[in-house]
Amino acid sequence: MGFFTDTSVCIGCKACEVACKEWNAIPEDGLEFTGMSYDNTQGLGADTWRHVAFIEQNKPMGRAQAGVEHAGAAGGGPTDMRWLMASDVCKHCTHAACLDVCPTGSLFRTEFGTVVVQEDICNGCGYCIPACPYGVIDQRKGDGRAWKCTMCYDRLGGGLEPACAKACPTDSIQYGPLDELRERAALRVEQLHDLGVEDARLYGEDPDDGVGGDGAFFLLLDEPEVYGLPPDPVVTTRDLGSIWKHAGIAAAALFGGLAAVFTVHGRNGAGR
């Protein structure tokens, strides 16, 4: 199971942020004006599990012509600006590095294929934070434990959809079986291309990418970097197996050398 977030129909209402906080009892994380358009949360963190970004661009949408005078525009000038609104969330990677580095088993893979933190056994070591290629996981101030989106694991167990998807008024956030969501997303991209929105593309849907495909993927209207997303995410523990293998070989060689030294000294001592 997973999320498909279609940013082309996101209206920036932040209903997902509010629903997520209410259901999961997440602390308030600041209502100050950040200067980043209408974005008052800035990014994902321990107290922000859904983050709606507002990206302003001097660029028309689809087949709209740049520099065209519109009567509804302020001052009667050209309306070349567009807003890219997108609700970001934990990606619930297929190959999740956070799972690989967690020493206590606090992070685990659920029966729905999602990745969840069990706060009651998290020891606050913080290993999962640099391991995440998306910078999603964070430690809560004054608490020390790691927190992130659970895809409303408790709701899923009761046959309910995640709170953010339930609250989204435009179905920008869709929840369901990943195979079905990927098919739906591919058709949506084709539809947007037919409408002249050539920049429409999917992000995180490919099972052959660097993280084995994301459990939460997106339809974007520009390059991933514009949304603050890494263009080619790779599981940070991909070389962990070979590292341990080479470390084992090196350790075996070291112990072999020490054993040889002690053997030689032992023989020399016996000869005396």
PDB file of C-alpha atoms in Angstrom:
ATOM      1  CA  MET A   1       0.000   0.000   0.000  1.00  0.00           C
ATOM      2  CA  GLY A   2       1.145   3.557  -0.525  1.00  0.00           C
ATOM      3  CA  PHE A   3       0.539   7.190  -1.460  1.00  0.00           C
ATOM      4  CA  PHE A   4       0.301   8.845  -4.866  1.00  0.00           C
ATOM      5  CA  THR A   5       0.441  12.623  -4.547  1.00  0.00           C
ATOM      6  CA  ASP A   6      -0.708  14.455  -7.695  1.00  0.00           C
ATOM      7  CA  THR A   7       0.727  17.947  -7.238  1.00  0.00           C
ATOM      8  CA  SER A   8      -1.084  19.213 -10.346  1.00  0.00           C
ATOM      9  CA  VAL A   9      -4.356  19.382  -8.393  1.00  0.00           C
ATOM     10  CA  CYS A  10      -2.965  20.476  -5.022  1.00  0.00           C
ATOM     11  CA  ILE A  11      -4.544  23.802  -3.975  1.00  0.00           C
ATOM     12  CA  GLY A  12      -2.285  24.404  -0.977  1.00  0.00           C
ATOM     13  CA  CYS A  13      -5.108  24.293   1.552  1.00  0.00           C
ATOM     14  CA  LYS A  14      -2.919  22.469   4.118  1.00  0.00           C
ATOM     15  CA  ALA A  15      -5.842  20.247   5.155  1.00  0.00           C
ATOM     16  CA  CYS A  16      -3.414  17.314   5.043  1.00  0.00           C
ATOM     17  CA  GLU A  17      -1.025  19.019   7.465  1.00  0.00           C
ATOM     18  CA  VAL A  18      -3.834  19.766   9.912  1.00  0.00           C
ATOM     19  CA  ALA A  19      -5.406  16.292   9.668  1.00  0.00           C
ATOM     20  CA  CYS A  20      -2.018  14.658  10.193  1.00  0.00           C
ATOM     21  CA  LYS A  21      -1.335  16.722  13.303  1.00  0.00           C
ATOM     22  CA  GLU A  22      -4.801  16.167  14.760  1.00  0.00           C
ATOM     23  CA  TRP A  23      -4.893  12.409  14.273  1.00  0.00           C
ATOM     24  CA  ASN A  24      -1.310  11.733  15.371  1.00  0.00           C
ATOM     25  CA  ALA A  25      -1.269  14.323  18.191  1.00  0.00           C
ATOM     26  CA  ILE A  26       1.806  16.020  16.724  1.00  0.00           C
ATOM     27  CA  PRO A  27       2.949  19.183  18.555  1.00  0.00           C
ATOM     28  CA  GLU A  28       2.512  22.592  16.972  1.00  0.00           C
ATOM     29  CA  ASP A  29       5.734  23.613  15.235  1.00  0.00           C
ATOM     30  CA  GLY A  30       5.488  27.327  14.620  1.00  0.00           C
ATOM     31  CA  LEU A  31       3.070  29.712  12.964  1.00  0.00           C
ATOM     32  CA  GLU A  32       5.573  32.485  12.231  1.00  0.00           C
ATOM     33  CA  PHE A  33       5.905  34.030   8.780  1.00  0.00           C
ATOM     34  CA  THR A  34       8.913  32.391   7.100  1.00  0.00           C
ATOM     35  CA  GLY A  35       9.094  34.554   3.992  1.00  0.00           C
ATOM     36  CA  MET A  36       8.781  31.438   1.811  1.00  0.00           C
ATOM     37  CA  SER A  37       5.470  32.348   0.136  1.00  0.00           C
ATOM     38  CA  TYR A  38       2.637  30.864   2.236  1.00  0.00           C
ATOM     39  CA  ASP A  39       4.838  28.086   3.627  1.00  0.00           C
ATOM     40  CA  ASN A  40       5.024  28.374   7.413  1.00  0.00           C
ATOM     41  CA  THR A  41       6.503  24.932   8.149  1.00  0.00           C
ATOM     42  CA  GLN A  42       9.455  24.957   5.681  1.00  0.00           C
ATOM     43  CA  GLY A  43      10.071  21.206   5.580  1.00  0.00           C
ATOM     44  CA  LEU A  44       9.469  17.766   7.026  1.00  0.00           C
ATOM     45  CA  GLY A  45      10.610  17.093  10.584  1.00  0.00           C
ATOM     46  CA  ALA A  46       9.759  15.472  13.874  1.00  0.00           C
ATOM     47  CA  ASP A  47       6.760  17.796  14.277  1.00  0.00           C
ATOM     48  CA  THR A  48       5.802  18.085  10.587  1.00  0.00           C
ATOM     49  CA  TRP A  49       4.950  14.757   8.925  1.00  0.00           C
ATOM     50  CA  ARG A  50       3.146  16.357   5.974  1.00  0.00           C
ATOM     51  CA  HIS A  51       4.597  19.540   4.489  1.00  0.00           C
ATOM     52  CA  VAL A  52       2.871  21.646   1.820  1.00  0.00           C
ATOM     53  CA  ALA A  53       5.362  23.615  -0.235  1.00  0.00           C
ATOM     54  CA  PHE A  54       4.478  26.798  -2.168  1.00  0.00           C
ATOM     55  CA  ILE A  55       6.902  27.381  -5.037  1.00  0.00           C
ATOM     56  CA  GLU A  56       6.461  30.584  -7.059  1.00  0.00           C
ATOM     57  CA  GLN A  57       7.724  30.632 -10.642  1.00  0.00           C
ATOM     58  CA  ASN A  58       7.681  33.225 -13.411  1.00  0.00           C
ATOM     59  CA  LYS A  59       6.470  30.675 -15.893  1.00  0.00           C
ATOM     60  CA  PRO A  60       3.120  29.993 -17.598  1.00  0.00           C
ATOM     61  CA  MET A  61       1.341  26.659 -17.239  1.00  0.00           C
ATOM     62  CA  GLY A  62       0.897  24.249 -20.161  1.00  0.00           C
ATOM     63  CA  ARG A  63       0.043  25.909 -23.476  1.00  0.00           C
ATOM     64  CA  ALA A  64      -0.596  29.301 -21.872  1.00  0.00           C
ATOM     65  CA  GLN A  65       1.328  31.982 -23.760  1.00  0.00           C
ATOM     66  CA  ALA A  66       3.913  34.033 -21.919  1.00  0.00           C
ATOM     67  CA  GLY A  67       3.477  37.799 -21.868  1.00  0.00           C
ATOM     68  CA  VAL A  68      -0.221  37.784 -22.817  1.00  0.00           C
ATOM     69  CA  GLU A  69      -2.329  40.616 -21.377  1.00  0.00           C
ATOM     70  CA  HIS A  70      -5.222  39.417 -19.214  1.00  0.00           C
ATOM     71  CA  ALA A  71      -8.056  41.622 -17.990  1.00  0.00           C
ATOM     72  CA  GLY A  72      -8.064  39.894 -14.611  1.00  0.00           C
ATOM     73  CA  ALA A  73      -4.387  40.502 -13.970  1.00  0.00           C
ATOM     74  CA  ALA A  74      -3.334  43.130 -11.448  1.00  0.00           C
ATOM     75  CA  GLY A  75      -2.859  46.351 -13.380  1.00  0.00           C
ATOM     76  CA  GLY A  76      -3.831  44.627 -16.621  1.00  0.00           C
ATOM     77  CA  GLY A  77      -0.292  43.238 -17.049  1.00  0.00           C
ATOM     78  CA  PRO A  78       0.885  39.802 -18.185  1.00  0.00           C
ATOM     79  CA  THR A  79       0.227  36.820 -15.878  1.00  0.00           C
ATOM     80  CA  ASP A  80       3.253  34.592 -16.324  1.00  0.00           C
ATOM     81  CA  MET A  81       3.505  33.489 -12.699  1.00  0.00           C
ATOM     82  CA  ARG A  82       2.467  30.062 -11.477  1.00  0.00           C
ATOM     83  CA  TRP A  83       2.452  28.341  -8.100  1.00  0.00           C
ATOM     84  CA  LEU A  84       3.678  24.786  -7.724  1.00  0.00           C
ATOM     85  CA  MET A  85       2.029  23.387  -4.609  1.00  0.00           C
ATOM     86  CA  ALA A  86       3.065  19.993  -3.306  1.00  0.00           C
ATOM     87  CA  SER A  87       2.388  18.001  -0.152  1.00  0.00           C
ATOM     88  CA  ASP A  88       5.574  16.150   0.818  1.00  0.00           C
ATOM     89  CA  VAL A  89       5.776  13.150   3.149  1.00  0.00           C
ATOM     90  CA  CYS A  90       8.032  10.240   4.158  1.00  0.00           C
ATOM     91  CA  LYS A  91       8.674   8.099   1.069  1.00  0.00           C
ATOM     92  CA  HIS A  92       8.407   4.695   2.825  1.00  0.00           C
ATOM     93  CA  CYS A  93      11.238   3.360   0.638  1.00  0.00           C
ATOM     94  CA  THR A  94      11.251  -0.234  -0.560  1.00  0.00           C
ATOM     95  CA  HIS A  95      14.952  -0.414   0.376  1.00  0.00           C
ATOM     96  CA  ALA A  96      14.897   1.704   3.505  1.00  0.00           C
ATOM     97  CA  ALA A  97      18.321   2.589   4.898  1.00  0.00           C
ATOM     98  CA  CYS A  98      16.756   3.654   8.199  1.00  0.00           C
ATOM     99  CA  LEU A  99      15.750   0.029   8.778  1.00  0.00           C
ATOM    100  CA  ASP A 100      19.292  -1.161   8.097  1.00  0.00           C
ATOM    101  CA  VAL A 101      20.940   1.085  10.684  1.00  0.00           C
ATOM    102  CA  CYS A 102      18.413   0.983  13.537  1.00  0.00           C
ATOM    103  CA  PRO A 103      20.085  -0.934  16.401  1.00  0.00           C
ATOM    104  CA  THR A 104      16.976  -1.527  18.498  1.00  0.00           C
ATOM    105  CA  GLY A 105      14.410  -2.616  15.903  1.00  0.00           C
ATOM    106  CA  SER A 106      12.421   0.521  16.597  1.00  0.00           C
ATOM    107  CA  LEU A 107      11.969   0.964  12.848  1.00  0.00           C
ATOM    108  CA  PHE A 108      10.102  -1.895  11.208  1.00  0.00           C
ATOM    109  CA  ARG A 109       8.316  -2.835   7.992  1.00  0.00           C
ATOM    110  CA  THR A 110       4.582  -3.257   8.475  1.00  0.00           C
ATOM    111  CA  GLU A 111       2.257  -5.754   6.824  1.00  0.00           C
ATOM    112  CA  PHE A 112       1.216  -2.908   4.473  1.00  0.00           C
ATOM    113  CA  GLY A 113       4.791  -2.429   3.230  1.00  0.00           C
ATOM    114  CA  THR A 114       5.193   0.881   5.068  1.00  0.00           C
ATOM    115  CA  VAL A 115       8.001   1.896   7.446  1.00  0.00           C
ATOM    116  CA  VAL A 116       7.068   2.851  11.012  1.00  0.00           C
ATOM    117  CA  VAL A 117       8.966   4.044  14.091  1.00  0.00           C
ATOM    118  CA  GLN A 118       8.061   2.473  17.442  1.00  0.00           C
ATOM    119  CA  GLU A 119       8.784   5.394  19.738  1.00  0.00           C
ATOM    120  CA  ASP A 120       8.574   3.260  22.876  1.00  0.00           C
ATOM    121  CA  ILE A 121      11.753   1.343  21.967  1.00  0.00           C
ATOM    122  CA  CYS A 122      13.633   4.120  20.149  1.00  0.00           C
ATOM    123  CA  ASN A 123      16.828   4.891  22.095  1.00  0.00           C
ATOM    124  CA  GLY A 124      17.455   8.231  20.374  1.00  0.00           C
ATOM    125  CA  CYS A 125      20.762   7.154  18.806  1.00  0.00           C
ATOM    126  CA  GLY A 126      19.953   9.170  15.665  1.00  0.00           C
ATOM    127  CA  TYR A 127      21.559   6.715  13.208  1.00  0.00           C
ATOM    128  CA  CYS A 128      18.445   6.743  11.026  1.00  0.00           C
ATOM    129  CA  ILE A 129      18.605  10.499  10.447  1.00  0.00           C
ATOM    130  CA  PRO A 130      21.718  10.678   8.219  1.00  0.00           C
ATOM    131  CA  ALA A 131      20.791   7.299   6.687  1.00  0.00           C
ATOM    132  CA  CYS A 132      17.597   8.695   5.102  1.00  0.00           C
ATOM    133  CA  PRO A 133      18.365   9.877   1.530  1.00  0.00           C
ATOM    134  CA  TYR A 134      15.408  12.290   1.697  1.00  0.00           C
ATOM    135  CA  GLY A 135      16.162  13.915   5.050  1.00  0.00           C
ATOM    136  CA  VAL A 136      12.744  12.926   6.405  1.00  0.00           C
ATOM    137  CA  ILE A 137      13.430  11.507   9.864  1.00  0.00           C
ATOM    138  CA  ASP A 138      14.132  13.921  12.692  1.00  0.00           C
ATOM    139  CA  GLN A 139      14.619  13.950  16.460  1.00  0.00           C
ATOM    140  CA  ARG A 140      12.140  15.923  18.538  1.00  0.00           C
ATOM    141  CA  LYS A 141      13.610  18.658  20.738  1.00  0.00           C
ATOM    142  CA  GLY A 142      13.370  17.854  24.429  1.00  0.00           C
ATOM    143  CA  ASP A 143      12.557  14.241  23.572  1.00  0.00           C
ATOM    144  CA  GLY A 144      15.480  12.890  21.545  1.00  0.00           C
ATOM    145  CA  ARG A 145      13.584  10.082  19.840  1.00  0.00           C
ATOM    146  CA  ALA A 146      13.078   9.772  16.078  1.00  0.00           C
ATOM    147  CA  TRP A 147       9.693  10.657  14.570  1.00  0.00           C
ATOM    148  CA  LYS A 148       8.185  10.548  11.080  1.00  0.00           C
ATOM    149  CA  CYS A 149       5.058   9.670   9.112  1.00  0.00           C
ATOM    150  CA  THR A 150       3.572   6.256   9.922  1.00  0.00           C
ATOM    151  CA  MET A 151       1.063   6.440   7.053  1.00  0.00           C
ATOM    152  CA  CYS A 152      -1.456   6.330   9.919  1.00  0.00           C
ATOM    153  CA  TYR A 153      -0.624   2.707  10.730  1.00  0.00           C
ATOM    154  CA  ASP A 154      -3.314   2.582  13.389  1.00  0.00           C
ATOM    155  CA  ARG A 155      -5.963   3.729  10.899  1.00  0.00           C
ATOM    156  CA  LEU A 156      -4.856   1.205   8.265  1.00  0.00           C
ATOM    157  CA  GLY A 157      -5.258  -1.607  10.788  1.00  0.00           C
ATOM    158  CA  GLY A 158      -8.875  -0.501  11.238  1.00  0.00           C
ATOM    159  CA  GLY A 159      -9.589  -0.459   7.514  1.00  0.00           C
ATOM    160  CA  LEU A 160      -9.416   3.348   7.263  1.00  0.00           C
ATOM    161  CA  GLU A 161      -7.343   5.446   4.875  1.00  0.00           C
ATOM    162  CA  PRO A 162      -4.632   7.791   6.219  1.00  0.00           C
ATOM    163  CA  ALA A 163      -5.911  11.038   7.709  1.00  0.00           C
ATOM    164  CA  CYS A 164      -4.169  13.240   5.113  1.00  0.00           C
ATOM    165  CA  ALA A 165      -5.738  11.400   2.169  1.00  0.00           C
ATOM    166  CA  LYS A 166      -9.143  11.448   3.865  1.00  0.00           C
ATOM    167  CA  ALA A 167      -8.956  15.208   4.398  1.00  0.00           C
ATOM    168  CA  CYS A 168      -7.632  16.168   0.932  1.00  0.00           C
ATOM    169  CA  PRO A 169     -10.505  17.960  -0.890  1.00  0.00           C
ATOM    170  CA  THR A 170      -9.077  17.545  -4.414  1.00  0.00           C
ATOM    171  CA  ASP A 171      -7.789  13.950  -4.172  1.00  0.00           C
ATOM    172  CA  SER A 172      -4.280  15.254  -4.667  1.00  0.00           C
ATOM    173  CA  ILE A 173      -3.266  12.661  -2.049  1.00  0.00           C
ATOM    174  CA  GLN A 174      -4.451   9.186  -3.005  1.00  0.00           C
ATOM    175  CA  TYR A 175      -3.995   5.998  -0.973  1.00  0.00           C
ATOM    176  CA  GLY A 176      -4.215   2.421  -2.217  1.00  0.00           C
ATOM    177  CA  PRO A 177      -2.331  -0.573  -3.672  1.00  0.00           C
ATOM    178  CA  LEU A 178       0.909   0.682  -5.248  1.00  0.00           C
ATOM    179  CA  ASP A 179       0.394  -1.173  -8.545  1.00  0.00           C
ATOM    180  CA  GLU A 180      -2.986   0.481  -9.045  1.00  0.00           C
ATOM    181  CA  LEU A 181      -1.650   3.890  -8.055  1.00  0.00           C
ATOM    182  CA  ARG A 182       1.239   3.591 -10.536  1.00  0.00           C
ATOM    183  CA  GLU A 183      -1.145   2.775 -13.379  1.00  0.00           C
ATOM    184  CA  ARG A 184      -3.386   5.687 -12.420  1.00  0.00           C
ATOM    185  CA  ALA A 185      -0.399   8.019 -12.208  1.00  0.00           C
ATOM    186  CA  ALA A 186       0.910   7.015 -15.647  1.00  0.00           C
ATOM    187  CA  LEU A 187      -2.490   7.787 -17.199  1.00  0.00           C
ATOM    188  CA  ARG A 188      -2.569  11.157 -15.441  1.00  0.00           C
ATOM    189  CA  VAL A 189       0.849  12.084 -16.853  1.00  0.00           C
ATOM    190  CA  GLU A 190      -0.357  11.194 -20.369  1.00  0.00           C
ATOM    191  CA  GLN A 191      -3.433  13.354 -19.845  1.00  0.00           C
ATOM    192  CA  LEU A 192      -1.343  16.333 -18.751  1.00  0.00           C
ATOM    193  CA  HIS A 193       1.025  15.916 -21.695  1.00  0.00           C
ATOM    194  CA  ASP A 194      -1.981  15.986 -24.037  1.00  0.00           C
ATOM    195  CA  LEU A 195      -3.016  19.258 -22.372  1.00  0.00           C
ATOM    196  CA  GLY A 196       0.394  20.752 -23.094  1.00  0.00           C
ATOM    197  CA  VAL A 197       1.907  20.332 -19.637  1.00  0.00           C
ATOM    198  CA  GLU A 198       5.098  18.777 -20.968  1.00  0.00           C
ATOM    199  CA  ASP A 199       7.000  19.130 -17.669  1.00  0.00           C
ATOM    200  CA  ALA A 200       4.714  16.636 -15.911  1.00  0.00           C
ATOM    201  CA  ARG A 201       6.659  13.628 -14.690  1.00  0.00           C
ATOM    202  CA  LEU A 202       6.534  10.942 -11.997  1.00  0.00           C
ATOM    203  CA  TYR A 203       8.994  10.809  -9.137  1.00  0.00           C
ATOM    204  CA  GLY A 204       9.693   7.765  -6.977  1.00  0.00           C
ATOM    205  CA  GLU A 205       7.398   5.336  -8.813  1.00  0.00           C
ATOM    206  CA  ASP A 206      10.139   3.229 -10.466  1.00  0.00           C
ATOM    207  CA  PRO A 207      10.879  -0.052  -8.611  1.00  0.00           C
ATOM    208  CA  ASP A 208      14.295  -0.083 -10.329  1.00  0.00           C
ATOM    209  CA  ASP A 209      15.490   3.240  -8.932  1.00  0.00           C
ATOM    210  CA  GLY A 210      18.111   3.706  -6.211  1.00  0.00           C
ATOM    211  CA  VAL A 211      15.715   2.922  -3.355  1.00  0.00           C
ATOM    212  CA  GLY A 212      13.683   0.193  -5.043  1.00  0.00           C
ATOM    213  CA  GLY A 213      10.753   2.534  -5.594  1.00  0.00           C
ATOM    214  CA  ASP A 214       8.985   4.694  -3.046  1.00  0.00           C
ATOM    215  CA  GLY A 215       5.871   3.742  -1.132  1.00  0.00           C
ATOM    216  CA  ALA A 216       4.915   7.411  -1.493  1.00  0.00           C
ATOM    217  CA  PHE A 217       5.523   8.784  -4.975  1.00  0.00           C
ATOM    218  CA  PHE A 218       4.621  12.017  -6.739  1.00  0.00           C
ATOM    219  CA  LEU A 219       3.518  13.633  -9.972  1.00  0.00           C
ATOM    220  CA  LEU A 220       5.661  16.746 -10.366  1.00  0.00           C
ATOM    221  CA  LEU A 221       5.389  19.675 -12.774  1.00  0.00           C
ATOM    222  CA  ASP A 222       9.100  20.522 -12.773  1.00  0.00           C
ATOM    223  CA  GLU A 223      12.477  19.045 -11.892  1.00  0.00           C
ATOM    224  CA  PRO A 224      12.674  17.310  -8.476  1.00  0.00           C
ATOM    225  CA  GLU A 225      15.257  19.841  -7.284  1.00  0.00           C
ATOM    226  CA  VAL A 226      12.661  22.604  -7.619  1.00  0.00           C
ATOM    227  CA  TYR A 227      10.632  20.832  -4.930  1.00  0.00           C
ATOM    228  CA  GLY A 228      13.678  20.211  -2.743  1.00  0.00           C
ATOM    229  CA  LEU A 229      13.824  16.528  -3.694  1.00  0.00           C
ATOM    230  CA  PRO A 230      17.052  14.671  -4.650  1.00  0.00           C
ATOM    231  CA  PRO A 231      17.085  13.922  -8.403  1.00  0.00           C
ATOM    232  CA  ASP A 232      18.559  10.413  -8.058  1.00  0.00           C
ATOM    233  CA  PRO A 233      18.083   9.135  -4.492  1.00  0.00           C
ATOM    234  CA  VAL A 234      20.118   6.075  -3.558  1.00  0.00           C
ATOM    235  CA  VAL A 235      19.789   3.925  -0.446  1.00  0.00           C
ATOM    236  CA  THR A 236      22.691   5.046   1.713  1.00  0.00           C
ATOM    237  CA  THR A 237      23.431   1.530   2.958  1.00  0.00           C
ATOM    238  CA  ARG A 238      23.738  -0.045  -0.505  1.00  0.00           C
ATOM    239  CA  ASP A 239      27.465  -0.777   0.040  1.00  0.00           C
ATOM    240  CA  LEU A 240      27.040  -1.947   3.618  1.00  0.00           C
ATOM    241  CA  GLY A 241      27.351  -5.638   2.685  1.00  0.00           C
ATOM    242  CA  SER A 242      30.580  -5.181   0.761  1.00  0.00           C
ATOM    243  CA  ILE A 243      31.975  -2.940   3.528  1.00  0.00           C
ATOM    244  CA  TRP A 244      31.398  -5.649   6.135  1.00  0.00           C
ATOM    245  CA  LYS A 245      32.816  -8.265   3.743  1.00  0.00           C
ATOM    246  CA  HIS A 246      36.028  -6.309   3.210  1.00  0.00           C
ATOM    247  CA  ALA A 247      36.218  -5.516   6.916  1.00  0.00           C
ATOM    248  CA  GLY A 248      35.920  -9.234   7.660  1.00  0.00           C
ATOM    249  CA  ILE A 249      38.660 -10.095   5.150  1.00  0.00           C
ATOM    250  CA  ALA A 250      40.916  -7.417   6.640  1.00  0.00           C
ATOM    251  CA  ALA A 251      40.232  -8.677  10.180  1.00  0.00           C
ATOM    252  CA  ALA A 252      40.936 -12.266   9.134  1.00  0.00           C
ATOM    253  CA  ALA A 253      44.221 -11.186   7.518  1.00  0.00           C
ATOM    254  CA  LEU A 254      45.180  -9.243  10.646  1.00  0.00           C
ATOM    255  CA  PHE A 255      44.466 -12.152  12.980  1.00  0.00           C
ATOM    256  CA  GLY A 256      46.253 -14.504  10.586  1.00  0.00           C
ATOM    257  CA  GLY A 257      49.320 -12.280  10.661  1.00  0.00           C
ATOM    258  CA  LEU A 258      49.254 -12.054  14.451  1.00  0.00           C
ATOM    259  CA  ALA A 259      48.898 -15.810  14.725  1.00  0.00           C
ATOM    260  CA  ALA A 260      51.926 -16.289  12.463  1.00  0.00           C
ATOM    261  CA  VAL A 261      53.987 -13.854  14.537  1.00  0.00           C
ATOM    262  CA  PHE A 262      53.124 -15.621  17.799  1.00  0.00           C
ATOM    263  CA  THR A 263      53.874 -19.003  16.203  1.00  0.00           C
ATOM    264  CA  VAL A 264      57.339 -17.869  15.096  1.00  0.00           C
ATOM    265  CA  HIS A 265      58.119 -16.367  18.499  1.00  0.00           C
ATOM    266  CA  GLY A 266      56.865 -19.502  20.178  1.00  0.00           C
ATOM    267  CA  ARG A 267      59.180 -21.691  18.117  1.00  0.00           C
ATOM    268  CA  ASN A 268      62.147 -19.425  18.729  1.00  0.00           C
ATOM    269  CA  GLY A 269      61.485 -19.464  22.458  1.00  0.00           C
ATOM    270  CA  ALA A 270      61.210 -23.254  22.477  1.00  0.00           C
ATOM    271  CA  GLY A 271      64.509 -23.583  20.581  1.00  0.00           C
ATOM    272  CA  ARG A 272      66.335 -21.640  23.291  1.00  0.00           C
TER     273      ARG A 272
END
